[in-house]
Amino acid sequence: MGTVIVDGIEVAIGDDEHLNGIEVARRAGIEIPHYCWHAGLSVVASCRMCLVESGTRNPDTGEITVVPKLVPACQTPAKDNTVFVTNSDRVKHSRAFVEEALLMDHPIDCPICDKAGECHLQDYFFEHGQAQRRADIRPFTSKKRDVGPTVTLFADRCVMCTRCVRFTREITGTSELMVIDRGSHDEIDVFPGHPLDNRMSGNVVDLCPVGALGDKDFLYEQRVWFMEKHDGVCTGCSTGCSISVEENQDTVYRLKPRENPRINQWWMCDEGRYGYHHVHSTKRLVGAVRRDASGATAIEWEQVFSELPARLQGAGPLAAVISPHLTVEEAYLLATYIRQIDPAARLVVGPVPVEGTDETFPNGFTIRAEKCPNRRGVEEIVKHFGCESEVYEAVQSDVAAGLIGGVWVSGGYKTDTFDAAAAQALSSGKLLVVQDLFASPVTEVADYQLPGPAFPEREGSYVNCADRLQSVPWAIRSPAGVRTDGSVLWRLLGRAGLYRSRTVLDEIAATIPYFALAAGPVSPQGVALSETTPATTTT
Ligand code: SF4
Ligand code: SF4
Ligand code: FES
């Protein structure tokens, strides 16, 4: 254990900790401004925004020796008895000069820049810049340049921090970005004929501390201060990256990675980042439909709640196909409901979409081939109800063979999962109930077609491929006419009050040993269910 002194505040550091001045100052509640340093990238100490005074305290005499020059806090290790001064006049002047120099070359086009509201140049200028400008502003023209399918570069907004360059070298290993014309005319660019086109390219936009790199998907769609940010889990694959869902008035505008050292660090892949547009598709199912001999009729949810239990009871042996897109809580409620009607009902994990093979990048980040967020969670729920080895295909053939009379199929898939053959098999029983996002051959033949929620509309927990459970709130309300699987099942089970996933998770944690560690508060980093002690605590 060592002690570092930051602006007179003593900060304890562990023997195995390797912190720099910026990180140790944060522990003391002090933010040192910085552009080029990022915890996930190598240190270049080029922007000079983090310059501080530094020295060493003699542990015996208490005397402090200060290095005569300012040092970059990002590159200065915090060791026992290291002293940092972050608020002296010398430090303040240095920051103001750095800001002044940057603004000589940077257009003040904040009114049109996508980064306005979260730009470090703006924020640092107000906090650390000169009170008055000492140079004339020359007219700028924003040089917009295409650098790849997802990202646009506004070259004159760049502060040459090289975070984006280091990302493509160190994290993806693709090295598309580089610095050209080094010297007073240096710029970021791509190698000719090699656009920024890799499966994690969108991360450079998050890394850029200013508005130099713009996300084509988000460009000019929304000002950041209009949006609300909600914790989420990416449902694009079984890595289950921690994300933020950013929305305004129930419209999702972008997904961003949420830092989680246990899963995705600071990153997410493009597939997940841009994989939300189906949420607002005009093709979403938005009303309950009952189908009988006289055809399909739109019905109110109240009718569903009043007639469905009797129809299920009269349908004979039951089965539930539990989608790996459902949350743990929804899967548990569906299994509980179907078993309440038929104690011997078959429960199976729904189709698990697999595309290609896992892709692992040099830093270890992996995009999984398994394109669903909660196979593990649903498997464990099904196992708890004694149906461990059941497979979805068996239910299909058993319905066709007349061994199962009624089936509840849950969905939530973005892409076509159920084909005409599945529809033919599943509809040959007495009753087929399907709750899904989009019409499919199976919804077309369902006796009850129930509109289902998209992932930002669900609250609850997902267990990723490494047995880490994350719990997230809903981010947007479903379109009118849609109810979440959780709220529908809560109602069908006759439980009092509104559906709250936490109440159900408490029940699950108390009932199913695999989920026992989710009994307490679930940290934003999630809980490792397969370990004997919780890996994280509430932060
Ligand atoms: S484009 Fe952005 S991330 Fe890249 S060097 Fe310039 S300021 Fe840094
Ligand atoms: S790796 Fe998987 S979970 Fe992570 S962002 Fe990509 S699709 Fe989503
Ligand atoms: S953050 Fe330290 S020099 Fe750039």
Coordinates of C-alpha atoms and ligand atoms in Angstrom, one line a residue:
M1 CA 0.0 0.0 0.0
G2 CA 1.4 3.4 -0.9
T3 CA 0.3 7.0 -0.6
V4 CA 0.1 9.6 -3.4
I5 CA -0.5 13.3 -2.6
V6 CA -2.8 15.2 -5.1
D7 CA -3.3 18.8 -4.3
G8 CA -2.6 18.1 -0.7
I9 CA -5.1 15.2 -0.6
E10 CA -3.6 11.8 0.4
V11 CA -4.7 9.0 -1.9
A12 CA -4.1 5.3 -1.0
I13 CA -2.9 3.0 -3.8
G14 CA -2.5 -0.7 -3.7
D15 CA 0.9 -2.4 -4.2
D16 CA -0.2 -4.0 -7.5
E17 CA -1.8 -0.9 -8.9
H18 CA -0.2 0.9 -11.8
L19 CA -2.0 4.3 -12.0
N20 CA -0.9 7.5 -13.7
G21 CA -1.5 11.0 -12.5
I22 CA -4.9 11.3 -14.2
E23 CA -6.2 8.1 -12.6
V24 CA -4.9 8.8 -9.2
A25 CA -6.3 12.4 -9.2
R26 CA -9.7 11.0 -10.1
R27 CA -9.6 9.0 -6.9
A28 CA -9.2 12.3 -5.1
G29 CA -12.2 13.7 -7.0
I30 CA -9.9 15.9 -9.2
E31 CA -10.3 15.8 -13.0
I32 CA -7.2 16.6 -15.0
P33 CA -8.1 17.6 -18.5
H34 CA -6.7 15.4 -21.2
Y35 CA -7.1 14.7 -24.9
C36 CA -4.7 12.1 -26.1
W37 CA -4.7 9.7 -23.1
H38 CA -7.3 7.0 -23.0
A39 CA -7.2 4.1 -20.5
G40 CA -7.7 1.6 -23.3
L41 CA -4.8 2.8 -25.5
S42 CA -1.1 3.3 -25.4
V43 CA 0.3 6.5 -23.9
V44 CA 1.7 9.1 -26.3
A45 CA 1.6 12.2 -24.1
S46 CA 1.3 14.5 -27.1
C47 CA -1.5 16.9 -26.4
R48 CA 0.1 18.5 -23.3
M49 CA -3.3 19.3 -21.9
C50 CA -2.7 17.2 -18.8
L51 CA 0.5 19.0 -17.7
V52 CA 0.8 19.2 -13.9
E53 CA 3.5 19.8 -11.3
S54 CA 5.0 16.7 -9.9
G55 CA 7.5 15.8 -7.2
T56 CA 8.4 13.4 -4.5
R57 CA 7.8 13.5 -0.7
N58 CA 10.6 12.3 1.5
P59 CA 8.9 9.8 3.7
D60 CA 11.2 10.5 6.6
T61 CA 11.3 14.3 6.6
G62 CA 8.1 15.1 4.8
E63 CA 10.1 17.4 2.5
I64 CA 8.8 17.7 -1.0
T65 CA 11.1 18.0 -4.0
V66 CA 9.3 19.3 -7.2
V67 CA 10.5 18.6 -10.7
P68 CA 11.3 22.1 -12.3
K69 CA 9.2 21.5 -15.5
L70 CA 5.6 20.6 -15.8
V71 CA 5.1 16.9 -16.6
P72 CA 2.3 15.1 -18.4
A73 CA 0.1 13.4 -15.8
C74 CA -0.9 10.7 -18.3
Q75 CA 2.7 9.6 -18.5
T76 CA 3.8 10.0 -14.9
P77 CA 3.4 6.9 -12.7
A78 CA 1.7 7.4 -9.3
K79 CA 4.1 5.7 -6.8
D80 CA 4.4 5.8 -3.1
N81 CA 5.1 9.4 -2.0
T82 CA 4.6 10.9 -5.5
V83 CA 3.2 14.4 -5.3
F84 CA 0.9 16.0 -8.0
V85 CA -0.2 19.6 -8.0
T86 CA -3.0 20.1 -10.5
N87 CA -4.3 23.6 -9.6
S88 CA -1.3 25.9 -9.4
D89 CA -1.0 29.1 -11.5
R90 CA 1.7 27.5 -13.7
V91 CA -0.6 24.5 -14.4
K92 CA -3.6 26.8 -15.1
H93 CA -1.6 29.0 -17.5
S94 CA -0.3 25.9 -19.3
R95 CA -3.8 24.6 -19.9
A96 CA -5.0 28.0 -21.1
F97 CA -2.1 28.1 -23.6
V98 CA -2.9 24.6 -24.9
E99 CA -6.5 25.6 -25.4
E100 CA -5.5 28.9 -27.1
A101 CA -3.2 27.1 -29.5
L102 CA -5.9 24.6 -30.4
L103 CA -8.5 27.3 -31.0
M104 CA -6.1 29.0 -33.5
D105 CA -6.7 26.1 -35.8
H106 CA -10.1 24.8 -34.8
P107 CA -13.4 26.2 -36.3
I108 CA -16.0 27.2 -33.8
D109 CA -18.7 25.5 -35.7
C110 CA -20.3 24.1 -32.6
P111 CA -23.9 25.0 -33.8
I112 CA -23.6 22.4 -36.5
C113 CA -21.1 20.0 -34.9
D114 CA -22.5 16.7 -33.7
K115 CA -20.1 16.7 -30.7
A116 CA -21.5 19.9 -29.2
G117 CA -22.7 19.1 -25.7
E118 CA -20.1 16.5 -25.2
C119 CA -17.0 18.1 -26.8
H120 CA -13.9 18.3 -24.7
L121 CA -12.7 21.4 -26.6
Q122 CA -15.8 23.3 -25.6
D123 CA -15.9 22.0 -22.0
Y124 CA -12.2 22.5 -21.4
F125 CA -12.3 26.0 -23.0
F126 CA -14.9 27.1 -20.5
E127 CA -13.1 25.5 -17.6
H128 CA -9.5 26.1 -18.5
G129 CA -9.3 28.5 -21.4
Q130 CA -8.1 32.1 -21.6
A131 CA -10.7 34.7 -20.6
Q132 CA -10.0 36.6 -23.9
R133 CA -9.0 35.6 -27.4
R134 CA -5.7 37.2 -28.4
A135 CA -5.7 36.4 -32.1
D136 CA -8.1 37.2 -34.9
I137 CA -10.4 34.4 -36.0
R138 CA -9.7 33.4 -39.6
P139 CA -12.6 32.0 -41.6
F140 CA -12.7 28.2 -41.5
T141 CA -14.3 25.9 -43.9
S142 CA -15.1 22.5 -42.5
K143 CA -13.3 20.0 -44.6
K144 CA -15.6 17.0 -44.5
R145 CA -14.0 13.8 -45.8
D146 CA -15.3 10.3 -46.2
V147 CA -13.0 7.8 -44.5
G148 CA -15.2 4.7 -44.6
P149 CA -18.7 3.4 -44.7
T150 CA -19.6 4.4 -41.1
V151 CA -17.4 7.4 -40.3
T152 CA -16.9 10.9 -41.7
L153 CA -13.9 13.1 -40.9
F154 CA -14.0 16.8 -40.4
A155 CA -10.3 17.3 -40.7
D156 CA -10.0 20.9 -39.3
R157 CA -11.8 20.0 -36.0
C158 CA -9.1 17.5 -35.2
V159 CA -6.9 18.1 -32.2
M160 CA -4.3 15.5 -33.4
C161 CA -4.7 13.4 -30.2
T162 CA -4.2 10.2 -32.4
R163 CA -6.6 8.2 -30.3
C164 CA -8.3 7.0 -33.5
V165 CA -5.0 6.0 -35.1
R166 CA -3.9 4.0 -32.1
F167 CA -7.4 2.3 -31.9
T168 CA -7.0 0.9 -35.4
R169 CA -3.5 -0.2 -34.6
E170 CA -3.9 -1.6 -31.1
I171 CA -7.5 -2.7 -30.7
T172 CA -8.6 -3.9 -34.2
G173 CA -5.2 -4.4 -35.6
T174 CA -6.4 -3.1 -39.0
S175 CA -4.4 0.2 -39.0
E176 CA -6.5 2.0 -41.5
L177 CA -5.9 5.5 -40.0
M178 CA -2.7 7.4 -40.0
V179 CA -1.2 10.9 -39.6
I180 CA -0.3 12.5 -43.0
D181 CA 1.8 15.6 -43.6
R182 CA 3.4 15.5 -40.2
G183 CA 4.5 18.9 -38.9
S184 CA 2.4 22.0 -38.9
H185 CA 0.0 20.6 -41.6
D186 CA -0.6 17.2 -40.1
E187 CA -4.0 15.6 -40.6
I188 CA -5.7 12.3 -40.0
D189 CA -6.4 10.2 -43.1
V190 CA -6.7 6.7 -44.4
F191 CA -4.2 4.9 -46.5
P192 CA -5.2 5.4 -50.1
G193 CA -7.6 2.6 -51.2
H194 CA -8.0 1.3 -47.6
P195 CA -11.0 3.0 -46.0
L196 CA -11.8 2.7 -42.3
D197 CA -13.9 -0.4 -42.8
N198 CA -13.6 -2.9 -39.9
R199 CA -16.3 -4.5 -37.7
M200 CA -15.5 -2.1 -34.8
S201 CA -15.0 1.1 -36.7
G202 CA -17.7 3.1 -34.9
N203 CA -15.6 3.2 -31.7
V204 CA -13.3 5.9 -33.2
V205 CA -16.2 8.3 -33.0
D206 CA -16.6 7.7 -29.3
L207 CA -12.9 8.0 -28.8
C208 CA -12.6 11.3 -30.6
P209 CA -12.6 14.0 -27.9
V210 CA -13.9 16.6 -30.4
G211 CA -16.2 16.6 -33.4
A212 CA -13.6 15.5 -35.9
L213 CA -15.0 12.1 -36.4
G214 CA -18.7 11.9 -37.1
D215 CA -20.9 8.8 -37.1
K216 CA -22.8 8.7 -40.4
D217 CA -25.7 6.9 -38.8
F218 CA -26.2 9.6 -36.2
L219 CA -24.9 12.7 -38.0
Y220 CA -27.3 15.6 -37.6
E221 CA -30.1 13.4 -36.3
Q222 CA -30.3 14.8 -32.8
R223 CA -28.5 17.2 -30.4
V224 CA -27.0 15.2 -27.6
W225 CA -28.7 17.3 -24.8
F226 CA -32.1 16.3 -26.0
M227 CA -31.5 12.6 -25.4
E228 CA -31.9 10.5 -22.3
K229 CA -29.3 7.8 -21.7
H230 CA -30.3 4.5 -20.3
D231 CA -28.2 1.5 -19.3
G232 CA -28.7 -1.4 -21.7
V233 CA -27.3 -4.7 -22.9
C234 CA -26.6 -5.2 -26.6
T235 CA -28.7 -8.1 -27.8
G236 CA -26.7 -8.5 -31.0
C237 CA -24.7 -11.5 -29.8
S238 CA -24.0 -13.6 -26.8
T239 CA -21.1 -11.3 -25.7
G240 CA -23.8 -9.1 -24.3
C241 CA -21.8 -5.8 -24.4
S242 CA -22.8 -3.2 -21.9
I243 CA -24.3 -0.3 -23.7
S244 CA -26.1 3.0 -23.3
V245 CA -29.4 3.4 -25.2
E246 CA -29.8 7.1 -26.1
E247 CA -33.3 8.2 -27.0
N248 CA -35.6 11.1 -27.2
Q249 CA -39.3 10.7 -26.7
D250 CA -39.3 7.0 -27.3
T251 CA -37.1 7.1 -30.4
V252 CA -33.7 5.5 -30.2
Y253 CA -31.0 7.6 -31.9
R254 CA -27.8 5.8 -31.1
L255 CA -26.3 3.1 -29.0
K256 CA -22.9 3.7 -27.3
P257 CA -20.7 1.3 -25.4
R258 CA -20.9 1.5 -21.6
E259 CA -17.5 0.9 -19.9
N260 CA -17.4 -2.5 -18.4
P261 CA -14.0 -4.1 -17.7
R262 CA -15.7 -7.5 -17.1
I263 CA -17.2 -7.7 -20.6
N264 CA -16.5 -5.1 -23.4
Q265 CA -14.1 -2.6 -21.8
W266 CA -14.9 0.6 -23.7
W267 CA -15.9 -0.9 -27.0
M268 CA -18.8 -2.4 -29.0
C269 CA -18.9 -3.7 -32.5
D270 CA -20.7 -2.0 -35.5
E271 CA -23.2 -4.9 -35.8
G272 CA -24.4 -4.1 -32.3
R273 CA -24.0 -0.3 -32.6
Y274 CA -26.1 0.0 -35.7
G275 CA -28.4 -2.9 -35.1
Y276 CA -31.3 -1.0 -33.6
H277 CA -33.2 0.3 -36.6
H278 CA -35.6 -2.6 -36.6
V279 CA -37.0 -1.1 -33.3
H280 CA -38.7 1.6 -35.2
S281 CA -39.6 -0.4 -38.3
T282 CA -43.1 0.3 -39.7
K283 CA -43.4 -3.5 -40.1
R284 CA -43.6 -4.1 -36.3
L285 CA -46.7 -6.0 -35.2
V286 CA -48.7 -3.6 -33.1
G287 CA -52.0 -5.2 -32.3
A288 CA -53.3 -8.5 -30.9
V289 CA -55.0 -10.7 -33.5
R290 CA -57.2 -13.8 -33.0
R291 CA -57.5 -16.2 -35.9
D292 CA -60.4 -18.7 -36.2
A293 CA -62.5 -20.3 -38.9
S294 CA -63.9 -17.0 -39.8
G295 CA -60.5 -15.4 -40.3
A296 CA -58.2 -13.0 -38.5
T297 CA -59.8 -10.4 -36.1
A298 CA -58.1 -7.7 -34.3
I299 CA -58.8 -7.9 -30.6
E300 CA -58.1 -5.9 -27.4
W301 CA -55.6 -7.2 -24.9
E302 CA -58.4 -7.5 -22.4
Q303 CA -60.0 -10.1 -24.6
V304 CA -56.6 -11.9 -24.8
F305 CA -56.4 -12.0 -21.0
S306 CA -60.0 -13.2 -20.6
E307 CA -60.1 -15.9 -23.2
L308 CA -56.5 -17.2 -23.5
P309 CA -56.3 -19.2 -20.2
A310 CA -59.3 -21.3 -21.0
R311 CA -58.1 -21.9 -24.6
L312 CA -54.7 -23.1 -23.2
Q313 CA -56.4 -25.3 -20.6
G314 CA -58.5 -26.9 -23.3
A315 CA -55.6 -27.4 -25.7
G316 CA -54.2 -30.6 -24.1
P317 CA -50.5 -31.2 -23.5
L318 CA -48.8 -27.8 -23.7
A319 CA -45.3 -26.7 -24.7
A320 CA -43.5 -23.3 -24.5
V321 CA -40.8 -22.3 -26.9
I322 CA -38.8 -19.8 -24.8
S323 CA -36.8 -17.4 -27.0
P324 CA -33.2 -16.6 -26.1
H325 CA -34.2 -13.0 -26.7
L326 CA -36.4 -13.0 -23.6
T327 CA -35.0 -11.7 -20.4
V328 CA -34.4 -14.2 -17.6
E329 CA -37.5 -12.9 -15.8
E330 CA -39.7 -13.2 -18.8
A331 CA -38.5 -16.7 -19.5
Y332 CA -39.2 -17.7 -15.8
L333 CA -42.7 -16.2 -16.0
L334 CA -43.5 -18.0 -19.2
A335 CA -42.3 -21.3 -17.9
T336 CA -44.2 -20.7 -14.6
Y337 CA -47.4 -19.8 -16.4
I338 CA -47.4 -22.7 -18.8
R339 CA -46.5 -25.1 -16.0
Q340 CA -49.4 -23.7 -13.9
I341 CA -51.8 -24.7 -16.6
D342 CA -50.1 -28.0 -17.5
P343 CA -47.7 -29.3 -14.8
A344 CA -46.1 -31.6 -17.3
A345 CA -45.7 -29.0 -20.1
R346 CA -42.7 -29.2 -22.3
L347 CA -40.3 -26.2 -22.1
V348 CA -37.6 -25.6 -24.7
V349 CA -35.1 -23.0 -25.5
G350 CA -36.2 -21.3 -28.8
P351 CA -34.1 -21.3 -31.9
V352 CA -30.6 -19.9 -31.2
P353 CA -29.4 -18.0 -34.3
V354 CA -25.8 -18.7 -35.3
E355 CA -24.0 -16.7 -38.0
G356 CA -20.4 -17.5 -39.1
T357 CA -17.8 -18.0 -36.4
D358 CA -16.6 -16.0 -33.4
E359 CA -14.3 -13.2 -34.4
T360 CA -11.7 -12.2 -31.8
F361 CA -9.7 -9.0 -32.2
P362 CA -6.0 -8.5 -31.1
N363 CA -7.1 -7.0 -27.7
G364 CA -9.4 -9.9 -27.0
F365 CA -12.8 -8.3 -27.9
T366 CA -15.0 -11.0 -29.4
I367 CA -18.0 -10.8 -31.6
R368 CA -19.9 -14.0 -31.1
A369 CA -21.4 -16.1 -33.8
E370 CA -24.4 -16.8 -31.5
K371 CA -26.7 -13.9 -32.2
C372 CA -28.9 -13.8 -29.1
P373 CA -28.3 -12.3 -25.7
N374 CA -29.7 -14.8 -23.3
R375 CA -29.3 -18.5 -24.3
R376 CA -27.5 -19.2 -21.0
G377 CA -30.2 -17.6 -18.9
V378 CA -33.1 -19.4 -20.7
E379 CA -31.2 -22.7 -20.6
E380 CA -30.9 -22.4 -16.8
I381 CA -34.6 -21.5 -16.4
V382 CA -35.6 -24.5 -18.5
K383 CA -33.2 -26.8 -16.6
H384 CA -34.8 -25.7 -13.4
F385 CA -38.2 -26.9 -14.6
G386 CA -36.6 -30.2 -15.4
C387 CA -36.4 -29.9 -19.2
E388 CA -32.7 -29.8 -19.6
S389 CA -32.2 -31.8 -22.8
E390 CA -35.3 -30.7 -24.7
V391 CA -34.7 -29.1 -28.1
Y392 CA -36.9 -26.8 -30.1
E393 CA -37.1 -29.1 -33.1
A394 CA -38.5 -32.0 -31.0
V395 CA -41.5 -29.8 -30.0
Q396 CA -42.1 -29.0 -33.6
S397 CA -42.3 -32.7 -34.6
D398 CA -44.3 -33.6 -31.5
V399 CA -46.9 -31.1 -32.3
A400 CA -47.0 -32.4 -35.9
A401 CA -47.3 -35.9 -34.4
G402 CA -50.2 -34.9 -32.2
L403 CA -48.3 -35.4 -28.9
I404 CA -48.6 -31.7 -28.0
G405 CA -51.9 -29.8 -28.3
G406 CA -51.0 -26.2 -27.5
V407 CA -47.8 -24.2 -28.0
W408 CA -46.7 -20.8 -26.8
V409 CA -43.9 -19.4 -29.0
S410 CA -42.0 -16.4 -27.8
G411 CA -39.9 -14.4 -30.3
G412 CA -38.1 -11.1 -30.3
Y413 CA -35.9 -12.0 -33.2
K414 CA -34.7 -9.3 -35.6
T415 CA -34.6 -11.7 -38.6
D416 CA -36.7 -14.5 -40.0
T417 CA -36.4 -17.4 -37.7
F418 CA -39.5 -19.4 -38.2
D419 CA -40.1 -20.7 -41.7
A420 CA -43.1 -22.2 -43.5
A421 CA -42.2 -25.7 -42.3
A422 CA -42.2 -24.6 -38.7
A423 CA -45.5 -22.9 -39.2
Q424 CA -47.0 -26.0 -40.7
A425 CA -45.8 -28.2 -37.9
L426 CA -46.7 -25.8 -35.0
S427 CA -50.1 -25.0 -36.3
S428 CA -51.2 -28.6 -36.6
G429 CA -52.0 -28.7 -32.8
K430 CA -55.1 -27.3 -31.2
L431 CA -53.7 -23.9 -30.2
L432 CA -50.8 -21.8 -31.3
V433 CA -49.9 -18.6 -29.5
V434 CA -47.1 -16.5 -30.9
Q435 CA -45.7 -13.3 -29.3
D436 CA -43.2 -11.7 -31.7
L437 CA -41.9 -8.4 -33.2
F438 CA -42.5 -9.1 -36.8
A439 CA -44.9 -11.1 -38.9
S440 CA -43.5 -14.5 -39.9
P441 CA -45.0 -17.7 -41.4
V442 CA -45.7 -18.7 -37.7
T443 CA -47.5 -15.6 -36.7
E444 CA -49.6 -15.9 -39.9
V445 CA -51.0 -19.2 -38.8
A446 CA -51.2 -18.5 -35.0
D447 CA -54.5 -18.7 -33.3
Y448 CA -53.4 -15.7 -31.1
Q449 CA -50.8 -13.4 -32.7
L450 CA -49.5 -11.1 -29.9
P451 CA -47.2 -8.1 -30.7
G452 CA -44.0 -8.3 -28.8
P453 CA -41.5 -5.7 -27.6
A454 CA -38.1 -4.8 -29.0
F455 CA -35.0 -5.0 -26.8
P456 CA -34.9 -1.4 -25.6
E457 CA -38.6 -1.8 -24.4
R458 CA -37.8 -4.7 -22.1
E459 CA -36.6 -4.5 -18.5
G460 CA -34.9 -7.4 -17.0
S461 CA -31.7 -9.5 -17.0
Y462 CA -29.6 -11.3 -19.6
V463 CA -26.9 -13.8 -19.0
N464 CA -24.1 -13.7 -21.5
C465 CA -22.0 -16.6 -22.9
A466 CA -19.6 -16.2 -19.9
D467 CA -22.4 -16.6 -17.3
R468 CA -22.4 -12.9 -16.4
L469 CA -25.9 -11.5 -15.6
Q470 CA -26.7 -7.9 -16.3
S471 CA -30.0 -6.2 -15.3
V472 CA -31.2 -3.2 -17.2
P473 CA -34.3 -1.0 -17.2
W474 CA -36.5 -0.3 -20.2
A475 CA -35.3 2.7 -22.2
I476 CA -38.3 3.4 -24.4
R477 CA -42.0 2.7 -24.3
S478 CA -43.4 0.2 -26.8
P479 CA -45.5 1.4 -29.6
A480 CA -49.2 1.6 -28.8
G481 CA -50.8 -1.8 -28.8
V482 CA -47.6 -3.7 -27.8
R483 CA -47.1 -5.1 -24.4
T484 CA -43.9 -6.7 -23.1
D485 CA -43.8 -10.4 -22.5
G486 CA -43.1 -9.8 -18.9
S487 CA -46.2 -7.6 -18.3
V488 CA -48.5 -10.0 -20.3
L489 CA -47.4 -13.0 -18.3
W490 CA -47.5 -11.1 -15.0
R491 CA -51.2 -10.3 -15.8
L492 CA -52.0 -13.9 -16.9
L493 CA -50.4 -15.2 -13.7
G494 CA -52.9 -13.0 -11.8
R495 CA -50.1 -11.3 -9.9
A496 CA -51.0 -8.0 -8.2
G497 CA -49.7 -4.6 -9.3
L498 CA -47.4 -3.8 -12.2
Y499 CA -44.7 -6.1 -13.5
R500 CA -41.3 -5.2 -12.1
S501 CA -38.4 -7.4 -13.2
R502 CA -36.6 -6.9 -9.9
T503 CA -39.4 -8.6 -8.0
V504 CA -39.2 -11.6 -10.3
L505 CA -35.4 -11.7 -10.2
D506 CA -35.6 -11.8 -6.4
E507 CA -38.0 -14.8 -6.7
I508 CA -35.7 -16.5 -9.2
A509 CA -32.6 -15.9 -7.1
A510 CA -34.3 -17.4 -4.1
T511 CA -35.6 -20.4 -6.1
I512 CA -32.9 -21.4 -8.6
P513 CA -29.3 -21.9 -7.2
Y514 CA -27.7 -20.9 -10.5
F515 CA -29.1 -17.3 -10.1
A516 CA -28.5 -17.1 -6.3
L517 CA -25.8 -14.4 -6.7
A518 CA -28.3 -12.1 -8.3
A519 CA -30.2 -11.9 -5.0
G520 CA -28.4 -8.6 -4.0
P521 CA -28.1 -5.4 -6.0
V522 CA -26.7 -6.2 -9.5
S523 CA -23.8 -3.9 -10.3
P524 CA -23.7 -2.0 -13.6
Q525 CA -20.9 -4.4 -14.5
G526 CA -23.1 -7.4 -13.8
V527 CA -22.8 -10.4 -11.6
A528 CA -20.7 -13.5 -12.4
L529 CA -23.2 -16.3 -11.8
S530 CA -20.7 -19.1 -12.3
E531 CA -18.3 -17.9 -9.6
T532 CA -18.7 -18.8 -5.9
T533 CA -18.6 -15.2 -4.8
P534 CA -20.0 -12.1 -6.6
A535 CA -17.3 -10.7 -8.9
T536 CA -18.5 -7.1 -8.4
T537 CA -20.4 -5.1 -6.0
T538 CA -22.8 -2.1 -6.5
T539 CA -20.9 0.9 -7.6
Ligands
SF4_1 S1 -9.8 12.6 -35.5 FE1 -10.4 12.8 -33.3 S2 -9.5 11.0 -32.4 FE2 -8.5 11.2 -34.4 S3 -6.7 12.4 -33.9 FE3 -8.2 13.9 -34.5 S4 -9.2 14.5 -32.6 FE4 -8.0 12.6 -32.2
SF4_2 S1 -20.0 -7.9 -29.7 FE1 -22.1 -8.7 -29.7 S2 -23.0 -7.8 -27.8 FE2 -21.1 -6.6 -28.3 S3 -21.8 -4.9 -29.5 FE3 -21.2 -6.5 -30.9 S4 -23.2 -7.6 -31.3 FE4 -23.5 -6.4 -29.5
FES3 S1 -3.4 13.5 -22.1 FE1 -1.4 13.8 -21.3 S2 -0.3 14.7 -22.9 FE2 -2.3 14.3 -23.7

